[in-house]
Amino acid sequence: MFNARLSALLQRTASCLPPNVYTLLSVQTPSKSLMIILIGFFTDLKLPGNIPVGLAALLLGTAIGWIGGYMSAPDVAAAAQNVAISLPTLNFHRLGQGLADVAPLLATAIPLGIYNFTEGMTNVESASAAGDSYNLRSVLLADGTGAIVGSALGCPFPPAVYIGHPGWKAAGGRTSYSLASGVVIALFCFLGMFSLLGALLPLPAIVPILLYIGLLIGAQAFQVVPKAHAVAVVIAILPNIAAWATGLTDNALAAAGTSAAKLGEDALTNAGLVYQGTALFGGGAILAGMVLGAIVAFIVDKKFLPAAIYCLLGAALGFVGLIHAPQVGWNVGGQVALGYALSAVTLLGFWLATRDRDAAIPAAG
């Protein structure tokens, strides 16, 4: 009865709106929420009654979504039927089955695992830059233990150290906020309420909050590192952009009932798409970005020997397909490996030349 009344109310509200406003309100949800977040978090202005910025953005976006017809009351009723108590249980048989089929996923899983490990370290460093120091060993131990326990309980998602510490701190979040978040999320999982939340809260009203954290993370990447290393930050991001572009292209081609392999490289090139190069550059993007970023940072500092070592590391990773390749295997990326190896030779030449010169300068003095 409530759902029927709510649907009727929304329909009557929408019928009173001018033409196209029904759709316009729906597409305005993320922009309105984002403006509130940008003003509230990046200026010193306060909302009336000191209302939390995130809450105000979520409520406004939700209201626009419901009034604009973006949300549906019947969907809420359907999602409510999924609410039930479901506690996790140990299931090693299911874990074994999953591990037996993991080989094709190693090209993604291994770089992601390495990234998750290093992300914990970088997030601890990010927190330290914001004035809060944590024990790195304890943080990584908790992260790894959580991944093992979670996988045994059937969770396909690894835990991660809370990203965006400076952003949450600037928004007023403290230790109790993190603890409360964990408890609330666990309860929602055990009660099967995420489907219901998705039916009640429009996704466009939530995404701007995550965008704010992403903006702070991106800004800090340039603000905290030495100014000369900004170019290293950029090149570390590029493989991820390439992977994103490749995914969009593949999805668009799949929606059209074809693929890059069917069309061929020539057809894609004639259409203005450097598909093969973009796909190779974005393969294993997380790990590739870390290697390229380190190489450039060392070159900027004129530390050519460490840069050469990272090039050799890139050659080894490329050879087995962990970076710049669609799959893992022996000699998957021989040409990529050769490119990194030749770069290492070049850097070693510069290292030998500058080492002799640097050694001669103190002697001459």
mmCIF file of C-alpha atoms in Angstrom:
data_model
loop_
_atom_site.group_PDB
_atom_site.id
_atom_site.type_symbol
_atom_site.label_atom_id
_atom_site.label_comp_id
_atom_site.label_asym_id
_atom_site.label_seq_id
_atom_site.Cartn_x
_atom_site.Cartn_y
_atom_site.Cartn_z
ATOM 1 C CA MET A 1 0.000 0.000 0.000
ATOM 2 C CA PHE A 2 2.807 2.407 0.912
ATOM 3 C CA ASN A 3 4.647 1.700 -2.338
ATOM 4 C CA ALA A 4 1.504 2.303 -4.393
ATOM 5 C CA ARG A 5 0.865 5.611 -2.631
ATOM 6 C CA LEU A 6 4.465 6.662 -3.062
ATOM 7 C CA SER A 7 4.422 5.845 -6.774
ATOM 8 C CA ALA A 8 1.179 7.758 -7.231
ATOM 9 C CA LEU A 9 2.594 10.755 -5.355
ATOM 10 C CA LEU A 10 5.729 10.806 -7.493
ATOM 11 C CA GLN A 11 3.714 10.485 -10.670
ATOM 12 C CA ARG A 12 1.447 13.378 -9.688
ATOM 13 C CA THR A 13 4.487 15.477 -8.808
ATOM 14 C CA ALA A 14 6.132 14.720 -12.143
ATOM 15 C CA SER A 15 2.919 15.454 -14.076
ATOM 16 C CA CYS A 16 2.949 18.990 -12.684
ATOM 17 C CA LEU A 17 6.430 19.648 -14.042
ATOM 18 C CA PRO A 18 7.014 21.330 -17.414
ATOM 19 C CA PRO A 19 8.120 19.162 -20.359
ATOM 20 C CA ASN A 20 11.662 17.718 -20.133
ATOM 21 C CA VAL A 21 12.029 18.687 -16.460
ATOM 22 C CA TYR A 22 11.322 15.086 -15.465
ATOM 23 C CA THR A 23 14.505 14.025 -17.263
ATOM 24 C CA LEU A 24 16.403 17.202 -16.438
ATOM 25 C CA LEU A 25 16.034 16.676 -12.689
ATOM 26 C CA SER A 26 17.499 13.191 -13.005
ATOM 27 C CA VAL A 27 20.628 14.307 -14.825
ATOM 28 C CA GLN A 28 21.101 17.224 -12.421
ATOM 29 C CA THR A 29 21.546 14.920 -9.407
ATOM 30 C CA PRO A 30 25.346 14.495 -9.593
ATOM 31 C CA SER A 31 26.051 18.130 -10.504
ATOM 32 C CA LYS A 32 24.039 19.560 -7.599
ATOM 33 C CA SER A 33 25.599 17.138 -5.118
ATOM 34 C CA LEU A 34 29.076 17.852 -6.453
ATOM 35 C CA MET A 35 28.660 21.613 -6.119
ATOM 36 C CA ILE A 36 27.664 21.259 -2.471
ATOM 37 C CA ILE A 37 30.656 19.010 -1.807
ATOM 38 C CA LEU A 38 33.112 21.316 -3.555
ATOM 39 C CA ILE A 39 31.817 24.376 -1.704
ATOM 40 C CA GLY A 40 31.583 22.645 1.657
ATOM 41 C CA PHE A 41 34.942 20.874 1.571
ATOM 42 C CA PHE A 42 37.130 23.261 -0.401
ATOM 43 C CA THR A 43 35.993 26.564 1.106
ATOM 44 C CA ASP A 44 35.538 27.795 4.672
ATOM 45 C CA LEU A 45 31.781 28.260 4.239
ATOM 46 C CA LYS A 46 29.387 26.327 6.490
ATOM 47 C CA LEU A 47 25.933 25.051 5.655
ATOM 48 C CA PRO A 48 22.948 26.333 7.646
ATOM 49 C CA GLY A 49 22.685 24.594 11.008
ATOM 50 C CA ASN A 50 26.209 23.243 10.450
ATOM 51 C CA ILE A 51 24.720 20.298 8.543
ATOM 52 C CA PRO A 52 27.430 17.811 7.435
ATOM 53 C CA VAL A 53 28.348 18.487 3.832
ATOM 54 C CA GLY A 54 28.259 14.850 2.748
ATOM 55 C CA LEU A 55 24.836 14.315 4.297
ATOM 56 C CA ALA A 56 23.429 17.464 2.690
ATOM 57 C CA ALA A 57 24.754 16.446 -0.738
ATOM 58 C CA LEU A 58 23.329 12.937 -0.373
ATOM 59 C CA LEU A 59 19.905 14.166 0.754
ATOM 60 C CA LEU A 60 19.653 16.750 -2.013
ATOM 61 C CA GLY A 61 20.770 14.298 -4.666
ATOM 62 C CA THR A 62 18.331 11.684 -3.378
ATOM 63 C CA ALA A 63 15.446 14.149 -3.378
ATOM 64 C CA ILE A 64 16.201 15.224 -6.951
ATOM 65 C CA GLY A 65 16.518 11.601 -8.023
ATOM 66 C CA TRP A 66 13.124 10.652 -6.593
ATOM 67 C CA ILE A 67 11.304 13.756 -7.810
ATOM 68 C CA GLY A 68 12.893 13.486 -11.238
ATOM 69 C CA GLY A 69 11.760 9.886 -11.681
ATOM 70 C CA TYR A 70 15.275 8.444 -11.624
ATOM 71 C CA MET A 71 14.294 6.141 -8.742
ATOM 72 C CA SER A 72 11.428 3.652 -8.640
ATOM 73 C CA ALA A 73 9.254 2.652 -5.675
ATOM 74 C CA PRO A 74 8.642 -0.889 -7.038
ATOM 75 C CA ASP A 75 12.421 -1.387 -7.093
ATOM 76 C CA VAL A 76 12.492 -0.571 -3.382
ATOM 77 C CA ALA A 77 9.838 -3.186 -2.693
ATOM 78 C CA ALA A 78 11.748 -5.785 -4.714
ATOM 79 C CA ALA A 79 15.034 -4.948 -2.974
ATOM 80 C CA ALA A 80 13.391 -5.168 0.454
ATOM 81 C CA GLN A 81 12.686 -8.836 -0.202
ATOM 82 C CA ASN A 82 16.449 -9.504 -0.206
ATOM 83 C CA VAL A 83 16.840 -8.363 3.392
ATOM 84 C CA ALA A 84 17.759 -11.413 5.470
ATOM 85 C CA ILE A 85 20.318 -12.470 8.043
ATOM 86 C CA SER A 86 23.263 -14.200 6.382
ATOM 87 C CA LEU A 87 26.417 -14.777 8.412
ATOM 88 C CA PRO A 88 29.709 -15.800 6.767
ATOM 89 C CA THR A 89 31.014 -19.346 7.196
ATOM 90 C CA LEU A 90 34.337 -21.004 6.462
ATOM 91 C CA ASN A 91 34.310 -22.834 3.129
ATOM 92 C CA PHE A 92 37.739 -24.129 2.146
ATOM 93 C CA HIS A 93 36.298 -26.310 -0.622
ATOM 94 C CA ARG A 94 34.963 -23.246 -2.435
ATOM 95 C CA LEU A 95 38.290 -21.473 -1.888
ATOM 96 C CA GLY A 96 40.134 -24.410 -3.442
ATOM 97 C CA GLN A 97 37.851 -24.366 -6.466
ATOM 98 C CA GLY A 98 38.521 -20.701 -6.985
ATOM 99 C CA LEU A 99 42.294 -21.103 -6.736
ATOM 100 C CA ALA A 100 42.181 -23.938 -9.292
ATOM 101 C CA ASP A 101 40.838 -21.518 -11.911
ATOM 102 C CA VAL A 102 43.043 -18.554 -11.052
ATOM 103 C CA ALA A 103 45.720 -19.013 -13.762
ATOM 104 C CA PRO A 104 44.021 -16.922 -16.504
ATOM 105 C CA LEU A 105 43.532 -14.094 -14.005
ATOM 106 C CA LEU A 106 47.162 -13.820 -12.896
ATOM 107 C CA ALA A 107 47.887 -10.971 -15.320
ATOM 108 C CA THR A 108 45.449 -8.906 -13.289
ATOM 109 C CA ALA A 109 45.600 -10.588 -9.888
ATOM 110 C CA ILE A 110 49.356 -10.399 -9.336
ATOM 111 C CA PRO A 111 49.741 -6.698 -10.219
ATOM 112 C CA LEU A 112 46.635 -5.959 -8.166
ATOM 113 C CA GLY A 113 48.069 -7.857 -5.204
ATOM 114 C CA ILE A 114 51.352 -5.993 -5.484
ATOM 115 C CA TYR A 115 49.489 -2.738 -5.836
ATOM 116 C CA ASN A 116 47.336 -3.506 -2.800
ATOM 117 C CA PHE A 117 50.513 -4.160 -0.813
ATOM 118 C CA THR A 118 52.189 -0.947 -1.933
ATOM 119 C CA GLU A 119 48.953 1.008 -1.637
ATOM 120 C CA GLY A 120 48.944 0.215 2.076
ATOM 121 C CA MET A 121 52.403 1.731 2.353
ATOM 122 C CA THR A 122 51.519 4.797 0.304
ATOM 123 C CA ASN A 123 48.337 5.378 2.285
ATOM 124 C CA VAL A 124 50.302 5.232 5.526
ATOM 125 C CA GLU A 125 52.693 7.770 4.010
ATOM 126 C CA SER A 126 49.724 9.878 2.904
ATOM 127 C CA ALA A 127 48.392 9.849 6.463
ATOM 128 C CA SER A 128 51.828 10.827 7.751
ATOM 129 C CA ALA A 129 51.888 13.785 5.355
ATOM 130 C CA ALA A 130 48.558 14.827 6.877
ATOM 131 C CA GLY A 131 50.091 14.725 10.379
ATOM 132 C CA ASP A 132 49.134 11.208 11.549
ATOM 133 C CA SER A 133 51.792 8.493 11.863
ATOM 134 C CA TYR A 134 50.974 4.769 12.012
ATOM 135 C CA ASN A 135 53.081 1.642 12.391
ATOM 136 C CA LEU A 136 53.557 0.343 8.854
ATOM 137 C CA ARG A 137 54.237 -3.248 9.870
ATOM 138 C CA SER A 138 51.061 -3.450 11.947
ATOM 139 C CA VAL A 139 49.013 -1.897 9.153
ATOM 140 C CA LEU A 140 50.281 -4.317 6.497
ATOM 141 C CA LEU A 141 49.907 -7.295 8.849
ATOM 142 C CA ALA A 142 46.280 -6.421 9.517
ATOM 143 C CA ASP A 143 45.676 -5.909 5.799
ATOM 144 C CA GLY A 144 47.171 -9.269 4.840
ATOM 145 C CA THR A 145 45.439 -11.144 7.650
ATOM 146 C CA GLY A 146 42.114 -9.641 6.613
ATOM 147 C CA ALA A 147 42.624 -10.829 3.025
ATOM 148 C CA ILE A 148 43.340 -14.402 4.126
ATOM 149 C CA VAL A 149 40.444 -14.594 6.568
ATOM 150 C CA GLY A 150 38.073 -12.920 4.130
ATOM 151 C CA SER A 151 38.922 -15.325 1.299
ATOM 152 C CA ALA A 152 38.330 -18.312 3.594
ATOM 153 C CA LEU A 153 34.909 -16.852 4.415
ATOM 154 C CA GLY A 154 34.042 -16.505 0.731
ATOM 155 C CA CYS A 155 34.744 -12.806 0.204
ATOM 156 C CA PRO A 156 36.139 -12.103 -3.304
ATOM 157 C CA PHE A 157 37.300 -8.602 -2.350
ATOM 158 C CA PRO A 158 40.593 -7.984 -0.542
ATOM 159 C CA PRO A 159 40.640 -5.423 2.254
ATOM 160 C CA ALA A 160 42.570 -2.224 1.748
ATOM 161 C CA VAL A 161 44.032 0.424 3.973
ATOM 162 C CA TYR A 162 41.568 3.309 4.145
ATOM 163 C CA ILE A 163 42.394 5.523 1.171
ATOM 164 C CA GLY A 164 42.097 9.290 1.184
ATOM 165 C CA HIS A 165 43.062 9.855 4.827
ATOM 166 C CA PRO A 166 43.706 13.614 4.379
ATOM 167 C CA GLY A 167 40.287 14.040 2.760
ATOM 168 C CA TRP A 168 38.363 12.239 5.471
ATOM 169 C CA LYS A 169 40.354 14.064 8.143
ATOM 170 C CA ALA A 170 39.572 17.411 6.513
ATOM 171 C CA ALA A 171 35.908 16.422 6.485
ATOM 172 C CA GLY A 172 36.004 15.781 10.230
ATOM 173 C CA GLY A 173 36.425 12.007 10.246
ATOM 174 C CA ARG A 174 38.418 10.512 13.133
ATOM 175 C CA THR A 175 39.153 7.011 14.473
ATOM 176 C CA SER A 176 35.581 6.528 15.641
ATOM 177 C CA TYR A 177 34.370 7.332 12.114
ATOM 178 C CA SER A 178 36.459 4.517 10.629
ATOM 179 C CA LEU A 179 35.349 2.059 13.297
ATOM 180 C CA ALA A 180 31.698 3.022 12.871
ATOM 181 C CA SER A 181 32.006 2.658 9.089
ATOM 182 C CA GLY A 182 33.352 -0.862 9.461
ATOM 183 C CA VAL A 183 30.598 -1.874 11.873
ATOM 184 C CA VAL A 184 27.829 -0.394 9.728
ATOM 185 C CA ILE A 185 29.126 -1.979 6.519
ATOM 186 C CA ALA A 186 29.428 -5.361 8.248
ATOM 187 C CA LEU A 187 25.843 -5.125 9.476
ATOM 188 C CA PHE A 188 24.595 -4.173 6.029
ATOM 189 C CA CYS A 189 26.419 -7.191 4.571
ATOM 190 C CA PHE A 190 25.080 -9.600 7.191
ATOM 191 C CA LEU A 191 21.553 -8.286 6.701
ATOM 192 C CA GLY A 192 21.653 -8.094 2.892
ATOM 193 C CA MET A 193 20.725 -4.424 2.863
ATOM 194 C CA PHE A 194 22.962 -3.090 0.105
ATOM 195 C CA SER A 195 20.362 -3.890 -2.533
ATOM 196 C CA LEU A 196 17.806 -1.922 -0.559
ATOM 197 C CA LEU A 197 20.170 1.013 -0.141
ATOM 198 C CA GLY A 198 20.826 0.990 -3.884
ATOM 199 C CA ALA A 199 17.080 1.225 -4.511
ATOM 200 C CA LEU A 200 16.643 4.069 -2.011
ATOM 201 C CA LEU A 201 19.728 6.167 -2.745
ATOM 202 C CA PRO A 202 20.567 7.127 -6.352
ATOM 203 C CA LEU A 203 24.132 6.284 -7.318
ATOM 204 C CA PRO A 204 24.712 9.742 -8.906
ATOM 205 C CA ALA A 205 24.133 11.259 -5.449
ATOM 206 C CA ILE A 206 26.840 9.077 -3.904
ATOM 207 C CA VAL A 207 29.554 9.203 -6.553
ATOM 208 C CA PRO A 208 30.418 12.922 -6.034
ATOM 209 C CA ILE A 209 31.511 12.099 -2.472
ATOM 210 C CA LEU A 210 34.000 9.584 -3.846
ATOM 211 C CA LEU A 211 35.033 12.111 -6.486
ATOM 212 C CA TYR A 212 35.948 14.543 -3.702
ATOM 213 C CA ILE A 213 38.271 11.938 -2.166
ATOM 214 C CA GLY A 214 39.757 11.239 -5.587
ATOM 215 C CA LEU A 215 40.397 14.928 -6.121
ATOM 216 C CA LEU A 216 42.253 15.173 -2.830
ATOM 217 C CA ILE A 217 44.308 12.068 -3.565
ATOM 218 C CA GLY A 218 45.246 13.388 -6.998
ATOM 219 C CA ALA A 219 46.091 16.809 -5.625
ATOM 220 C CA GLN A 220 48.225 15.370 -2.837
ATOM 221 C CA ALA A 221 50.168 13.286 -5.357
ATOM 222 C CA PHE A 222 51.441 16.527 -6.869
ATOM 223 C CA GLN A 223 51.627 18.591 -3.677
ATOM 224 C CA VAL A 224 53.589 16.205 -1.454
ATOM 225 C CA VAL A 225 56.198 14.955 -3.930
ATOM 226 C CA PRO A 226 59.111 17.203 -4.936
ATOM 227 C CA LYS A 227 58.056 19.634 -7.639
ATOM 228 C CA ALA A 228 60.476 18.106 -10.144
ATOM 229 C CA HIS A 229 58.808 14.699 -9.692
ATOM 230 C CA ALA A 230 55.441 15.896 -11.000
ATOM 231 C CA VAL A 231 56.334 14.433 -14.400
ATOM 232 C CA ALA A 232 56.840 11.055 -12.718
ATOM 233 C CA VAL A 233 53.359 11.278 -11.203
ATOM 234 C CA VAL A 234 51.893 11.990 -14.631
ATOM 235 C CA ILE A 235 53.630 9.094 -16.372
ATOM 236 C CA ALA A 236 52.571 6.745 -13.562
ATOM 237 C CA ILE A 237 48.940 7.687 -14.231
ATOM 238 C CA LEU A 238 49.104 7.249 -18.010
ATOM 239 C CA PRO A 239 49.001 3.407 -18.127
ATOM 240 C CA ASN A 240 45.832 3.488 -16.036
ATOM 241 C CA ILE A 241 44.260 5.973 -18.458
ATOM 242 C CA ALA A 242 45.285 3.706 -21.339
ATOM 243 C CA ALA A 243 43.701 0.692 -19.625
ATOM 244 C CA TRP A 244 40.514 2.698 -19.045
ATOM 245 C CA ALA A 245 40.411 3.795 -22.701
ATOM 246 C CA THR A 246 40.981 0.223 -23.878
ATOM 247 C CA GLY A 247 38.145 -1.018 -21.701
ATOM 248 C CA LEU A 248 35.786 1.619 -23.060
ATOM 249 C CA THR A 249 36.714 0.716 -26.623
ATOM 250 C CA ASP A 250 36.250 -3.010 -26.009
ATOM 251 C CA ASN A 251 32.871 -2.436 -24.368
ATOM 252 C CA ALA A 252 31.692 -0.210 -27.216
ATOM 253 C CA LEU A 253 32.765 -2.751 -29.824
ATOM 254 C CA ALA A 254 31.126 -5.581 -27.872
ATOM 255 C CA ALA A 255 27.877 -3.603 -27.704
ATOM 256 C CA ALA A 256 28.034 -3.262 -31.492
ATOM 257 C CA GLY A 257 28.435 -7.023 -31.842
ATOM 258 C CA THR A 258 32.078 -7.022 -32.849
ATOM 259 C CA SER A 259 35.580 -6.784 -31.359
ATOM 260 C CA ALA A 260 38.977 -5.295 -32.091
ATOM 261 C CA ALA A 261 40.226 -8.666 -33.322
ATOM 262 C CA LYS A 262 37.355 -8.951 -35.810
ATOM 263 C CA LEU A 263 37.754 -5.434 -37.150
ATOM 264 C CA GLY A 264 41.526 -5.594 -37.421
ATOM 265 C CA GLU A 265 44.200 -3.072 -36.555
ATOM 266 C CA ASP A 266 44.038 -1.326 -39.938
ATOM 267 C CA ALA A 267 40.323 -0.550 -39.629
ATOM 268 C CA LEU A 268 40.794 0.807 -36.118
ATOM 269 C CA THR A 269 43.797 2.898 -37.182
ATOM 270 C CA ASN A 270 41.850 4.373 -40.091
ATOM 271 C CA ALA A 271 39.158 5.356 -37.590
ATOM 272 C CA GLY A 272 41.750 7.280 -35.562
ATOM 273 C CA LEU A 273 42.232 4.662 -32.821
ATOM 274 C CA VAL A 274 45.727 3.567 -31.810
ATOM 275 C CA TYR A 275 44.185 0.472 -30.287
ATOM 276 C CA GLN A 276 47.104 -1.948 -30.159
ATOM 277 C CA GLY A 277 49.478 0.579 -28.653
ATOM 278 C CA THR A 278 46.913 1.733 -26.113
ATOM 279 C CA ALA A 279 46.121 -1.849 -25.096
ATOM 280 C CA LEU A 280 49.797 -2.735 -24.679
ATOM 281 C CA PHE A 281 50.562 0.419 -22.723
ATOM 282 C CA GLY A 282 47.642 -0.228 -20.372
ATOM 283 C CA GLY A 283 48.330 -3.921 -19.778
ATOM 284 C CA GLY A 284 49.044 -4.497 -16.081
ATOM 285 C CA ALA A 285 48.497 -0.763 -15.645
ATOM 286 C CA ILE A 286 48.898 -0.640 -11.877
ATOM 287 C CA LEU A 287 52.297 -2.317 -11.869
ATOM 288 C CA ALA A 288 53.398 -0.638 -15.101
ATOM 289 C CA GLY A 289 52.629 2.785 -13.671
ATOM 290 C CA MET A 290 54.720 2.087 -10.595
ATOM 291 C CA VAL A 291 57.703 0.951 -12.687
ATOM 292 C CA LEU A 292 57.500 3.883 -15.111
ATOM 293 C CA GLY A 293 57.002 6.383 -12.297
ATOM 294 C CA ALA A 294 60.095 5.090 -10.487
ATOM 295 C CA ILE A 295 62.196 5.210 -13.664
ATOM 296 C CA VAL A 296 61.270 8.815 -14.402
ATOM 297 C CA ALA A 297 61.737 9.927 -10.780
ATOM 298 C CA PHE A 298 65.266 8.486 -10.718
ATOM 299 C CA ILE A 299 66.083 10.056 -14.091
ATOM 300 C CA VAL A 300 64.943 13.453 -12.835
ATOM 301 C CA ASP A 301 67.263 13.032 -9.834
ATOM 302 C CA LYS A 302 70.099 11.918 -12.182
ATOM 303 C CA LYS A 303 70.236 8.567 -10.415
ATOM 304 C CA PHE A 304 70.754 6.586 -13.574
ATOM 305 C CA LEU A 305 71.815 3.301 -11.976
ATOM 306 C CA PRO A 306 68.579 2.837 -9.978
ATOM 307 C CA ALA A 307 66.649 3.921 -13.089
ATOM 308 C CA ALA A 308 68.448 1.246 -15.106
ATOM 309 C CA ILE A 309 67.643 -1.366 -12.460
ATOM 310 C CA TYR A 310 63.959 -0.488 -12.680
ATOM 311 C CA CYS A 311 64.179 -0.752 -16.478
ATOM 312 C CA LEU A 312 65.581 -4.270 -16.084
ATOM 313 C CA LEU A 313 62.738 -5.013 -13.687
ATOM 314 C CA GLY A 314 60.304 -3.700 -16.295
ATOM 315 C CA ALA A 315 61.971 -5.952 -18.888
ATOM 316 C CA ALA A 316 61.502 -9.015 -16.679
ATOM 317 C CA LEU A 317 57.873 -8.147 -15.901
ATOM 318 C CA GLY A 318 57.123 -7.428 -19.548
ATOM 319 C CA PHE A 319 58.751 -10.659 -20.702
ATOM 320 C CA VAL A 320 56.337 -12.784 -18.645
ATOM 321 C CA GLY A 321 53.350 -10.538 -19.378
ATOM 322 C CA LEU A 322 52.821 -8.956 -15.980
ATOM 323 C CA ILE A 323 52.957 -5.513 -17.602
ATOM 324 C CA HIS A 324 52.044 -4.358 -21.114
ATOM 325 C CA ALA A 325 50.396 -7.669 -21.987
ATOM 326 C CA PRO A 326 46.902 -9.211 -21.892
ATOM 327 C CA GLN A 327 48.025 -12.432 -20.207
ATOM 328 C CA VAL A 328 50.833 -14.056 -18.238
ATOM 329 C CA GLY A 329 53.164 -16.524 -19.941
ATOM 330 C CA TRP A 330 56.714 -17.199 -21.045
ATOM 331 C CA ASN A 331 57.955 -14.671 -23.618
ATOM 332 C CA VAL A 332 54.542 -13.036 -23.841
ATOM 333 C CA GLY A 333 56.048 -9.568 -24.219
ATOM 334 C CA GLY A 334 59.448 -10.118 -25.798
ATOM 335 C CA GLN A 335 59.411 -6.829 -27.723
ATOM 336 C CA VAL A 336 58.346 -4.898 -24.646
ATOM 337 C CA ALA A 337 61.117 -6.551 -22.653
ATOM 338 C CA LEU A 338 63.636 -5.629 -25.343
ATOM 339 C CA GLY A 339 62.544 -2.001 -25.180
ATOM 340 C CA TYR A 340 63.020 -1.857 -21.424
ATOM 341 C CA ALA A 341 66.377 -3.670 -21.711
ATOM 342 C CA LEU A 342 67.683 -1.205 -24.309
ATOM 343 C CA SER A 343 66.527 1.640 -22.075
ATOM 344 C CA ALA A 344 68.501 0.070 -19.233
ATOM 345 C CA VAL A 345 71.625 -0.050 -21.435
ATOM 346 C CA THR A 346 71.165 3.634 -22.286
ATOM 347 C CA LEU A 347 70.800 4.571 -18.633
ATOM 348 C CA LEU A 348 73.852 2.504 -17.680
ATOM 349 C CA GLY A 349 75.825 4.449 -20.286
ATOM 350 C CA PHE A 350 74.746 7.734 -18.727
ATOM 351 C CA TRP A 351 75.569 6.361 -15.274
ATOM 352 C CA LEU A 352 79.102 5.445 -16.335
ATOM 353 C CA ALA A 353 79.634 8.817 -18.004
ATOM 354 C CA THR A 354 78.324 10.889 -15.127
ATOM 355 C CA ARG A 355 80.058 8.745 -12.527
ATOM 356 C CA ASP A 356 83.430 9.467 -14.067
ATOM 357 C CA ARG A 357 82.582 13.145 -14.337
ATOM 358 C CA ASP A 358 81.308 13.383 -10.768
ATOM 359 C CA ALA A 359 84.390 11.621 -9.503
ATOM 360 C CA ALA A 360 86.629 14.014 -11.426
ATOM 361 C CA ILE A 361 84.991 17.162 -10.049
ATOM 362 C CA PRO A 362 86.000 16.618 -6.371
ATOM 363 C CA ALA A 363 89.477 15.542 -7.454
ATOM 364 C CA ALA A 364 89.906 18.721 -9.493
ATOM 365 C CA GLY A 365 88.699 20.824 -6.571
#
